[in-house]
Every structure is written in structure tokens, then in C-alpha cells.
Coordinates of C-alpha atoms and ligand atoms in Angstrom, one line a residue:
M17 CA 27.8 -90.0 -58.3
K18 CA 27.1 -88.4 -61.7
K19 CA 29.0 -90.2 -64.5
V20 CA 29.0 -87.7 -67.2
V21 CA 29.5 -87.8 -71.0
I22 CA 30.0 -84.4 -72.6
L23 CA 29.2 -84.2 -76.2
G24 CA 31.1 -81.2 -77.7
S25 CA 33.6 -81.0 -74.8
T26 CA 36.0 -78.9 -76.8
G27 CA 33.6 -76.0 -77.4
S28 CA 32.6 -73.0 -75.4
I29 CA 30.0 -74.8 -73.3
G30 CA 32.1 -78.0 -73.2
T31 CA 35.2 -76.4 -71.8
Q32 CA 33.3 -74.3 -69.3
A33 CA 31.5 -77.5 -68.2
L34 CA 34.9 -79.1 -67.6
D35 CA 35.9 -76.1 -65.5
V36 CA 32.8 -76.7 -63.4
A37 CA 33.6 -80.4 -63.3
R38 CA 37.0 -79.7 -61.8
H39 CA 35.2 -78.2 -58.7
L40 CA 32.7 -81.2 -58.5
I41 CA 35.4 -83.8 -58.4
K42 CA 33.8 -85.6 -55.4
S43 CA 30.4 -86.0 -56.9
L44 CA 31.1 -86.2 -60.6
K45 CA 33.2 -88.3 -62.9
I46 CA 33.9 -87.7 -66.6
V47 CA 33.1 -90.8 -68.6
G48 CA 33.1 -89.5 -72.2
L49 CA 34.3 -86.6 -74.2
S50 CA 33.8 -85.5 -77.9
S51 CA 35.1 -83.0 -80.4
F52 CA 34.6 -82.4 -84.1
S53 CA 38.2 -81.8 -85.2
N54 CA 39.9 -80.0 -82.4
I55 CA 42.1 -83.0 -81.5
L56 CA 44.8 -81.0 -79.7
R57 CA 42.3 -79.7 -77.1
L58 CA 40.7 -83.2 -76.9
K59 CA 44.1 -84.7 -76.2
D60 CA 44.6 -82.3 -73.2
Q61 CA 41.1 -83.2 -71.9
I62 CA 41.7 -86.9 -72.3
R63 CA 45.0 -86.7 -70.5
E64 CA 43.4 -84.8 -67.6
F65 CA 40.0 -86.6 -67.2
R66 CA 40.9 -90.1 -68.5
P67 CA 37.5 -90.8 -69.9
E68 CA 36.4 -94.3 -71.0
I69 CA 35.3 -93.1 -74.4
A70 CA 36.2 -90.2 -76.7
S71 CA 34.6 -89.4 -80.0
V72 CA 35.9 -87.4 -83.0
W73 CA 34.3 -86.7 -86.4
F74 CA 36.9 -87.9 -88.9
E75 CA 38.3 -91.4 -89.2
K76 CA 41.9 -90.1 -89.7
D77 CA 41.7 -88.2 -86.4
C78 CA 40.3 -91.4 -84.8
I79 CA 43.3 -93.4 -86.0
E80 CA 45.8 -90.8 -84.8
L81 CA 44.1 -90.4 -81.4
K82 CA 44.0 -94.2 -80.9
S83 CA 47.8 -94.5 -81.4
W84 CA 48.4 -91.4 -79.2
C85 CA 46.3 -93.1 -76.4
R86 CA 48.4 -96.3 -76.8
E87 CA 51.7 -94.4 -76.6
N88 CA 50.5 -92.6 -73.5
N89 CA 49.2 -95.7 -71.8
L90 CA 45.6 -94.3 -71.8
K91 CA 42.8 -96.8 -72.0
T92 CA 40.2 -94.5 -73.6
E93 CA 38.2 -96.1 -76.4
V94 CA 38.3 -93.8 -79.5
V95 CA 35.4 -93.7 -81.9
F96 CA 34.3 -91.5 -84.8
G97 CA 31.5 -90.1 -86.9
I98 CA 27.8 -90.0 -86.0
E99 CA 28.0 -93.6 -84.9
G100 CA 30.9 -92.7 -82.5
L101 CA 28.9 -89.7 -81.1
I102 CA 25.9 -92.0 -80.5
K103 CA 28.1 -94.6 -78.9
A104 CA 29.5 -92.0 -76.5
A105 CA 25.9 -90.7 -75.8
K106 CA 24.7 -94.1 -74.7
H107 CA 27.9 -95.4 -73.0
H108 CA 27.0 -98.1 -70.4
S109 CA 29.2 -96.5 -67.7
S110 CA 27.5 -93.1 -67.8
N111 CA 24.2 -91.9 -66.2
F112 CA 24.3 -88.3 -67.4
V113 CA 24.8 -86.7 -70.8
L114 CA 25.6 -83.0 -71.3
S115 CA 24.9 -82.3 -75.0
A116 CA 26.9 -79.2 -76.0
V117 CA 27.5 -79.9 -79.7
V118 CA 26.3 -77.2 -82.1
G119 CA 23.6 -77.8 -84.7
S120 CA 21.1 -80.4 -85.6
I121 CA 23.8 -83.1 -85.7
G122 CA 23.0 -83.4 -81.9
I123 CA 19.5 -84.8 -82.5
E124 CA 20.3 -88.5 -82.9
P125 CA 22.8 -88.7 -80.0
L126 CA 20.4 -86.9 -77.8
L127 CA 17.5 -89.3 -78.7
E128 CA 19.7 -92.3 -78.1
A129 CA 20.9 -90.9 -74.7
I130 CA 17.2 -90.4 -73.7
K131 CA 16.3 -93.9 -74.8
S132 CA 19.2 -95.2 -72.7
K133 CA 17.6 -93.4 -69.7
K134 CA 20.5 -91.0 -69.1
Q135 CA 19.7 -87.8 -67.3
I136 CA 20.2 -84.9 -69.7
A137 CA 21.7 -81.4 -69.5
L138 CA 20.9 -79.7 -72.8
A139 CA 22.8 -76.8 -74.4
N140 CA 22.3 -78.0 -78.0
K141 CA 19.2 -75.9 -78.7
E142 CA 19.0 -76.8 -82.4
A143 CA 18.1 -80.4 -81.5
L144 CA 14.9 -79.1 -79.7
V145 CA 14.1 -76.6 -82.4
V146 CA 14.2 -79.2 -85.1
A147 CA 12.8 -82.3 -83.3
G148 CA 11.4 -80.9 -80.1
K149 CA 8.2 -82.8 -80.0
L150 CA 9.8 -86.2 -80.6
I151 CA 12.5 -85.4 -78.1
M152 CA 10.1 -84.3 -75.3
D153 CA 7.8 -87.3 -76.0
A154 CA 10.8 -89.7 -75.8
A155 CA 11.9 -88.0 -72.5
K156 CA 8.4 -88.4 -71.0
K157 CA 8.2 -92.0 -72.1
C158 CA 11.6 -92.9 -70.6
G159 CA 11.1 -90.8 -67.4
V160 CA 14.1 -88.6 -68.3
T161 CA 14.4 -85.0 -67.0
I162 CA 15.9 -82.6 -69.5
I163 CA 17.7 -79.8 -67.6
P164 CA 18.3 -76.8 -69.8
V165 CA 21.7 -75.2 -69.9
D166 CA 20.7 -72.2 -72.1
S167 CA 20.7 -69.3 -69.6
E168 CA 17.2 -68.2 -70.4
H169 CA 15.8 -71.7 -70.1
S170 CA 17.7 -72.4 -66.9
A171 CA 16.1 -69.2 -65.5
V172 CA 12.6 -70.3 -66.5
F173 CA 13.3 -73.8 -65.2
Q174 CA 14.3 -72.3 -61.8
C175 CA 11.2 -70.0 -61.8
L176 CA 8.9 -72.9 -62.5
K177 CA 10.1 -75.2 -59.7
N178 CA 7.0 -76.4 -57.8
E179 CA 4.6 -74.5 -60.2
K180 CA 1.9 -76.2 -62.2
N181 CA 1.9 -75.7 -66.0
K182 CA -1.7 -74.4 -65.8
F183 CA -0.6 -71.5 -63.7
I184 CA 1.7 -70.1 -66.3
S185 CA 0.3 -67.1 -68.2
K186 CA 3.4 -66.3 -70.2
I187 CA 7.2 -66.8 -70.4
I188 CA 9.2 -63.7 -71.0
L189 CA 12.6 -64.4 -72.6
T190 CA 15.2 -61.7 -72.4
A191 CA 17.7 -61.0 -75.2
S192 CA 20.8 -58.8 -75.0
G193 CA 20.0 -57.5 -78.5
G194 CA 23.5 -58.4 -79.7
P195 CA 26.1 -56.0 -81.1
F196 CA 23.7 -54.3 -83.6
Y197 CA 20.8 -53.6 -81.3
K198 CA 21.0 -49.9 -82.3
K199 CA 22.4 -50.2 -85.8
S200 CA 20.2 -49.1 -88.8
K201 CA 19.1 -51.8 -91.2
T202 CA 20.9 -50.2 -94.2
K203 CA 24.2 -50.7 -92.3
H204 CA 23.5 -54.5 -91.7
S205 CA 24.8 -55.3 -95.2
K206 CA 28.2 -53.8 -94.4
V207 CA 28.6 -55.7 -91.1
T208 CA 32.0 -57.5 -91.0
V209 CA 32.5 -61.0 -89.5
A210 CA 34.6 -59.5 -86.7
E211 CA 31.9 -57.0 -85.8
A212 CA 29.2 -59.7 -85.7
L213 CA 31.5 -61.9 -83.5
S214 CA 31.9 -59.1 -80.9
H215 CA 29.0 -59.9 -78.6
P216 CA 28.5 -57.2 -75.9
T217 CA 27.8 -59.4 -72.9
W218 CA 28.5 -63.1 -73.6
K219 CA 31.6 -65.0 -74.9
M220 CA 30.3 -68.0 -76.9
G221 CA 31.0 -70.2 -79.9
K222 CA 30.9 -68.6 -83.3
K223 CA 27.6 -70.0 -84.6
I224 CA 25.5 -68.8 -81.6
T225 CA 27.3 -65.5 -81.6
I226 CA 26.2 -64.8 -85.1
D227 CA 22.7 -66.0 -84.2
S228 CA 22.7 -63.5 -81.4
A229 CA 23.6 -60.7 -83.8
T230 CA 20.8 -61.6 -86.2
L231 CA 18.4 -62.3 -83.2
M232 CA 17.8 -65.7 -84.8
N233 CA 19.1 -67.1 -81.4
K234 CA 16.0 -65.6 -79.7
G235 CA 13.7 -67.2 -82.2
L236 CA 15.4 -70.5 -81.7
E237 CA 15.1 -70.0 -77.9
A238 CA 11.4 -69.3 -78.1
I239 CA 10.8 -72.6 -79.9
E240 CA 13.1 -74.3 -77.4
A241 CA 11.2 -72.9 -74.5
S242 CA 7.9 -73.8 -76.1
H243 CA 8.9 -77.5 -76.2
L244 CA 10.7 -77.6 -72.8
F245 CA 8.0 -76.0 -70.8
N246 CA 5.0 -77.1 -73.0
V247 CA 3.8 -73.5 -73.5
P248 CA 2.5 -72.3 -76.9
L249 CA 4.6 -69.8 -78.8
K250 CA 1.9 -67.1 -78.6
N251 CA 2.5 -67.1 -74.8
I252 CA 6.2 -66.5 -75.1
E253 CA 7.3 -62.9 -75.2
I254 CA 10.7 -61.6 -76.2
V255 CA 12.1 -58.5 -74.5
I256 CA 15.4 -56.8 -75.2
H257 CA 17.5 -56.4 -72.0
P258 CA 21.0 -55.1 -72.9
Q259 CA 22.5 -55.8 -69.5
S260 CA 21.9 -59.6 -69.6
I261 CA 21.3 -59.6 -65.8
V262 CA 17.6 -60.8 -65.8
H263 CA 17.9 -64.1 -67.6
S264 CA 14.2 -64.6 -68.1
L265 CA 10.9 -64.4 -66.3
V266 CA 7.6 -66.3 -65.9
Q267 CA 4.3 -64.5 -65.4
F268 CA 1.6 -66.5 -63.6
V269 CA -2.2 -66.3 -64.0
D270 CA -2.5 -64.2 -60.8
G271 CA -0.2 -61.5 -62.3
S272 CA 2.8 -62.5 -60.2
V273 CA 6.1 -62.5 -62.1
L274 CA 9.2 -64.5 -61.1
A275 CA 12.6 -63.9 -62.5
Q276 CA 16.1 -65.3 -62.2
L277 CA 19.0 -62.8 -62.0
S278 CA 22.8 -63.1 -62.0
N279 CA 25.9 -61.7 -63.6
P280 CA 26.2 -63.1 -67.1
D281 CA 28.4 -66.2 -66.7
M282 CA 27.5 -69.5 -68.4
R283 CA 29.3 -71.5 -65.6
L284 CA 26.2 -70.8 -63.4
P285 CA 23.5 -72.5 -65.6
I286 CA 26.0 -75.3 -66.5
Q287 CA 26.7 -75.9 -62.8
Y288 CA 23.0 -75.8 -61.9
A289 CA 22.3 -78.4 -64.6
L290 CA 25.2 -80.6 -63.3
T291 CA 24.3 -80.3 -59.6
F292 CA 20.5 -80.2 -59.8
P293 CA 18.5 -80.5 -57.5
E294 CA 21.4 -79.4 -55.3
R295 CA 23.0 -75.9 -55.3
I296 CA 26.7 -75.4 -54.4
K297 CA 29.0 -72.4 -54.2
S298 CA 30.2 -71.2 -57.6
G299 CA 33.0 -68.9 -58.8
V300 CA 30.5 -66.6 -60.4
K301 CA 30.8 -62.9 -59.4
E302 CA 28.2 -61.9 -56.9
L303 CA 25.4 -59.6 -58.2
S304 CA 25.3 -56.1 -56.8
L305 CA 22.1 -54.4 -57.8
T306 CA 23.2 -51.1 -56.3
R307 CA 26.3 -51.1 -58.4
I308 CA 24.4 -51.9 -61.6
K309 CA 21.7 -49.3 -60.7
K310 CA 19.8 -49.5 -64.0
L311 CA 18.2 -52.4 -65.8
E312 CA 16.6 -51.6 -69.2
F313 CA 14.0 -53.4 -71.2
D314 CA 12.8 -52.8 -74.8
V315 CA 10.7 -54.3 -77.6
P316 CA 12.6 -56.2 -80.3
D317 CA 12.6 -54.6 -83.8
F318 CA 11.3 -57.3 -86.1
K319 CA 11.9 -55.2 -89.2
R320 CA 15.6 -54.7 -88.6
F321 CA 16.0 -58.4 -87.5
P322 CA 14.0 -60.5 -89.9
S323 CA 15.6 -63.8 -88.7
L324 CA 13.6 -63.5 -85.5
E325 CA 10.3 -63.3 -87.3
L326 CA 11.3 -66.2 -89.6
A327 CA 12.1 -68.4 -86.7
L328 CA 8.9 -67.6 -84.9
K329 CA 6.9 -68.3 -88.1
A330 CA 8.6 -71.6 -88.5
G331 CA 7.8 -72.5 -84.9
K332 CA 4.2 -71.6 -85.3
T333 CA 3.9 -73.6 -88.6
G334 CA 5.5 -76.6 -86.9
G335 CA 6.0 -80.0 -88.6
T336 CA 9.2 -80.0 -90.7
M337 CA 9.3 -76.1 -91.1
P338 CA 11.6 -75.6 -88.1
A339 CA 14.0 -78.2 -89.6
A340 CA 14.0 -76.3 -92.9
M341 CA 14.5 -72.9 -91.2
N342 CA 17.3 -74.2 -88.9
A343 CA 19.2 -76.0 -91.6
A344 CA 19.1 -72.9 -93.9
N345 CA 20.3 -70.8 -91.0
E346 CA 23.2 -73.2 -90.1
V347 CA 24.4 -73.2 -93.7
A348 CA 24.0 -69.4 -94.1
V349 CA 25.8 -68.6 -90.9
E350 CA 28.7 -70.9 -91.9
K351 CA 28.9 -69.2 -95.3
F352 CA 28.8 -65.7 -93.6
L353 CA 31.7 -66.8 -91.3
K354 CA 33.6 -67.8 -94.5
K355 CA 32.8 -64.4 -95.9
E356 CA 30.9 -65.9 -98.9
I357 CA 27.7 -64.0 -98.1
S358 CA 26.9 -60.8 -96.3
F359 CA 25.3 -60.5 -92.9
S360 CA 22.0 -59.2 -94.4
Q361 CA 21.9 -62.2 -96.8
I362 CA 21.5 -64.7 -93.9
P363 CA 17.7 -64.1 -93.3
K364 CA 17.2 -63.9 -97.1
V365 CA 18.6 -67.4 -97.5
V366 CA 16.5 -68.7 -94.6
K367 CA 13.3 -67.1 -96.1
K368 CA 13.9 -68.6 -99.6
V369 CA 14.4 -72.1 -98.2
M370 CA 11.3 -71.8 -96.0
D371 CA 9.2 -70.4 -98.9
K372 CA 10.2 -73.5 -101.1
H373 CA 9.8 -76.0 -98.3
L374 CA 7.2 -78.8 -98.8
L375 CA 5.7 -79.0 -95.3
N376 CA 5.0 -82.3 -93.6
K377 CA 2.8 -81.5 -90.6
N378 CA 3.4 -84.6 -88.6
P379 CA 6.8 -86.0 -89.4
N380 CA 8.7 -88.9 -87.9
I381 CA 12.4 -88.7 -87.1
R382 CA 13.6 -89.9 -90.6
Q383 CA 11.4 -87.3 -92.3
I384 CA 12.7 -84.6 -90.0
L385 CA 16.3 -85.6 -90.8
N386 CA 15.5 -85.7 -94.5
S387 CA 14.0 -82.2 -94.4
D388 CA 17.2 -81.0 -92.6
L389 CA 19.4 -82.6 -95.3
N390 CA 17.3 -81.3 -98.3
S391 CA 17.0 -77.8 -96.8
R392 CA 20.8 -77.7 -96.5
K393 CA 21.1 -78.6 -100.2
A394 CA 18.5 -75.9 -101.0
A395 CA 20.3 -73.3 -99.0
L396 CA 23.6 -74.1 -100.7
K397 CA 22.0 -73.8 -104.1
I398 CA 20.5 -70.4 -103.2
I399 CA 23.8 -69.2 -102.0
K400 CA 25.5 -70.3 -105.2
E401 CA 22.9 -68.3 -107.2
I402 CA 23.5 -65.2 -104.9
K403 CA 27.2 -65.4 -105.6
H404 CA 26.8 -65.5 -109.4
Ligands
NDP700 P1 31.1 -74.3 -80.0 O1 31.2 -74.1 -81.5 O2 32.1 -73.5 -79.2 O3 31.4 -75.8 -79.7 C1 30.7 -76.8 -80.3 C2 31.2 -78.2 -79.9 O4 30.6 -79.2 -80.7 C3 32.7 -78.4 -80.1 O5 33.2 -79.3 -79.2 C4 32.8 -78.9 -81.5 O6 34.0 -79.6 -81.8 C5 31.6 -79.8 -81.6 N1 31.0 -79.9 -82.9 C6 30.8 -79.0 -83.8 N2 30.3 -79.5 -84.9 C7 30.1 -80.8 -84.7 C8 29.7 -81.9 -85.5 N3 29.2 -81.7 -86.8 N4 29.7 -83.1 -85.0 C9 30.2 -83.3 -83.8 N5 30.6 -82.4 -82.9 C10 30.6 -81.1 -83.4 O7 29.6 -74.0 -79.6 P2 29.0 -73.5 -78.2 O8 29.7 -74.3 -77.1 O9 29.0 -72.1 -78.2 O10 27.5 -74.0 -78.3 C11 27.1 -75.4 -78.2 C12 25.6 -75.4 -78.1 O11 25.2 -74.7 -76.9 C13 24.9 -74.7 -79.3 O12 23.7 -75.4 -79.6 C14 24.6 -73.3 -78.7 O13 23.5 -72.7 -79.3 C15 24.3 -73.7 -77.2 N6 24.5 -72.6 -76.3 C16 25.8 -72.0 -76.2 C17 26.0 -71.0 -75.3 C18 27.4 -70.4 -75.1 O14 27.5 -69.6 -74.2 N7 28.4 -70.8 -75.8 C19 24.9 -70.4 -74.5 C20 23.6 -71.1 -74.6 C21 23.5 -72.1 -75.5 P3 35.4 -78.8 -82.3 O15 35.8 -78.0 -81.1 O16 36.3 -79.9 -82.6 O17 35.0 -78.0 -83.4
MG701 MG1 20.5 -68.2 -74.4

């Protein structure tokens, strides 16, 4: 029986994970849920799944939710803040944590879940980008398997089953290209929030949708893959594939290439992570290659999408640089969504923060979290200057 805590249960991945959980009722129990501030959705989830613990971000929401639980005769313990999230992540009744929060806030809960020897399904890519080495080292030490939920990494994970690391020649990550794959760079400054949020093939949370439009997402995913599969960034290739059918590929030293294909539907990698090593029927539409007829592949345009280059540069530099890059991007995306900066200013903010960053080549967790915090402040300062 998997006893699951879902961190970020009210988000895009979280709600789809609960959809999957409804079909796995015999082999899976929901023990913990968490949201940032979407209390209405969290209440519905608590009423339906009756978890032992629920975590929210703000104390006032915690107080309200506690009294609501009392009135409704629900025994769920309600906690808040980062301590609450960590408490949910290492809850004694669970043996499995799906981390689906967005951003580097997921690092500490993830590390605590690993130290408590929970099996992990990981959607929260920013945690691996920022603290990948420490997370993978902790997982190894604690004998914990991290099963990726990100579709590309789930594809690679499936292709690598029973293969030795030394046989990998390269990992090929596919990218849809986002809504501006064909748009000229001069037009990037005029992109509206609504346009950037209209992803051609996936329906996701706002932050990752903007990252997909800037191609930052693929840079983050290259770093994520490098940590998950212990493959250097130079052996990770990025290929644009607008149909999002081939989710990623692995080329082996003998020249053989394995790929995983399906219609784009996140419920599939989520279900695979929750049922691994088993496979069960899913509601995902069956793939018909003869109906699709054409699958296209192209090289990414680094000039039109500078965020991709910046992420790869941060990954290659290592140390605290990915923390600086990621923090700047999180802040810049948030400000773009609030219409305070333009789409083309996102990579400019990231570059300025990275240029100013004082690199620590071999940081511990405190130093990484400090770099994250300081880079957020630096990004806010740069954005303030841009606006004046
Ligand atoms: P969403 O924005 O839809 O959901 C994020 C979840 O995290 C929500 O439950 C949100 O709560 C919660 N949350 C947000 N900020 C905080 C915070 N500071 N502290 C605690 N909880 C917080 O994101 P997605 O589901 O799209 O993405 C989640 C992660 O999965 C990201 O790292 C993303 O890159 C990755 N991913 C997502 C995919 C997708 O299809 N959506 C595909 C592949 C990877 P609330 O609802 O209250 O705001
Ligand atoms: Mg992905």
C-alpha cells in the first residue's frame, strides 16, 4: 500500500495526481495534502480524501482551516509555513511523497522526505536544478529512489530501465518549442501574458508555462536530467519537437536509440511514478501513429531564446550559479505575470543576476539557500531599476 503525501496538491500536477489516485484506490491512500493559498480547493480535497495532515502557507489560513475541520468533524491536522510543509513531507504515516510544489521552496521538504526514507515522485524540478547534487547524494545515502514526473525525465527513466550508466552516449530531451517557436525576436518584447500562457500542447501551471515560452524550462530540464541520470550536460542534447509525442530519447554507445512516446497527457508520467514498477491501464488516449503521420524535429534557436543558454551556462558553471539563475528566473517570471516587466526582460534580469553572482563552487545547503535568497533580492533590485 502506498501511503502518499502530495506537496502542492492544489496545482496542475497535484490535481492530476489526485485524479490518478481516484483510480488507484485499492493500492494507494492519501495521507497528506498541501497548498499555498488556494484554501477552497484544499477544503474540497480534504473532504474527499480525509488526509491525516494538510499544510497551508499562511497562519491565518491555518486557523480558518482548523476550525473548518472541527466543524465538519474531520480529524486532519492542519499546519502552516515551511515548517508545516516539512512536517507533511516527513509524516510518520506516509511512505511516499509526490513533490509538486513550484519553485525552490520545495528543496527542504524534499530533503527531509528523503532523510525520512520516503519513496519520492518528483515534479518540482527547481529543487533539483538548485540543489541537485545534495539531493541525489542524500537519496543515494538513504537508499531512496527518485522517480521523475516531468514527462521528458519519465521517458528517459523508462528508456534506461536495465541499462548501465556507462552505456549511455547521450540523452536527447525534446521540447515543444512553446507558443513562440516561430516568432521573430523583435516581436518577443510585445508578447502579452495571455499569449505567453497559451501553450500549444500542454496545460500546466503558470510558472512552467512561461518557462516553456522562454525555453528556460528546457534549460532547467537539462540540469534536472544531468543530476537524475548522472550524465554530464555536454551529453544532453535539446531537440525541438512541436508535436510533443516523443517525450525524450536515450542514445547508447552502440548507436541504438530508445524513445518513449505517447499522446501528451501528464496523467501518464504521474501514474507511472505512482505505480512504478507496475503498469496499469490509464485513461490516456491511445497513440495512433498513422493518424499523426508526421513527427518533426528541429534545432533550438539559442539567439531568440537566451534563457535556454543562460540556464545551460549556469548548469555548466555549477556550485551556487544554478541557484542564482533559478531565483532570478522565478522572480522575473512572477513580475512578468504581474505585467511589471516585458517578456524579453525575463532573460535580461536572469543574466544580470548571474553576472553579479559571487560563485561558491562547493556549497552546502545553507549556502545554496542563501544564494537563492540573495539572488531574489538582486533580481528585485534590477527590476526596480528597469521600471524607473
Ligand atoms: P502550479 O502552480 O499549478 O501548482 C503549484 C502547487 O504548489 C500548488 O499547489 C500551489 O498552491 C503550491 N505552491 C506554490 N507556491 C508555493 C509555496 N511558496 N509554498 C508552498 N506551496 C506552494 O504548478 P504545476 O503543478 O504546474 O507545477 C508544479 C511543479 O511541477 C513545478 O516545479 C513544475 O515545473 C513541475 N512540472 C509541471 C508540469 C505540469 O504539467 N504542470 C509538467 C512537468 C513538471 P496554491 O494552489 O495554493 O497556489
Ligand atoms: Mg517537462
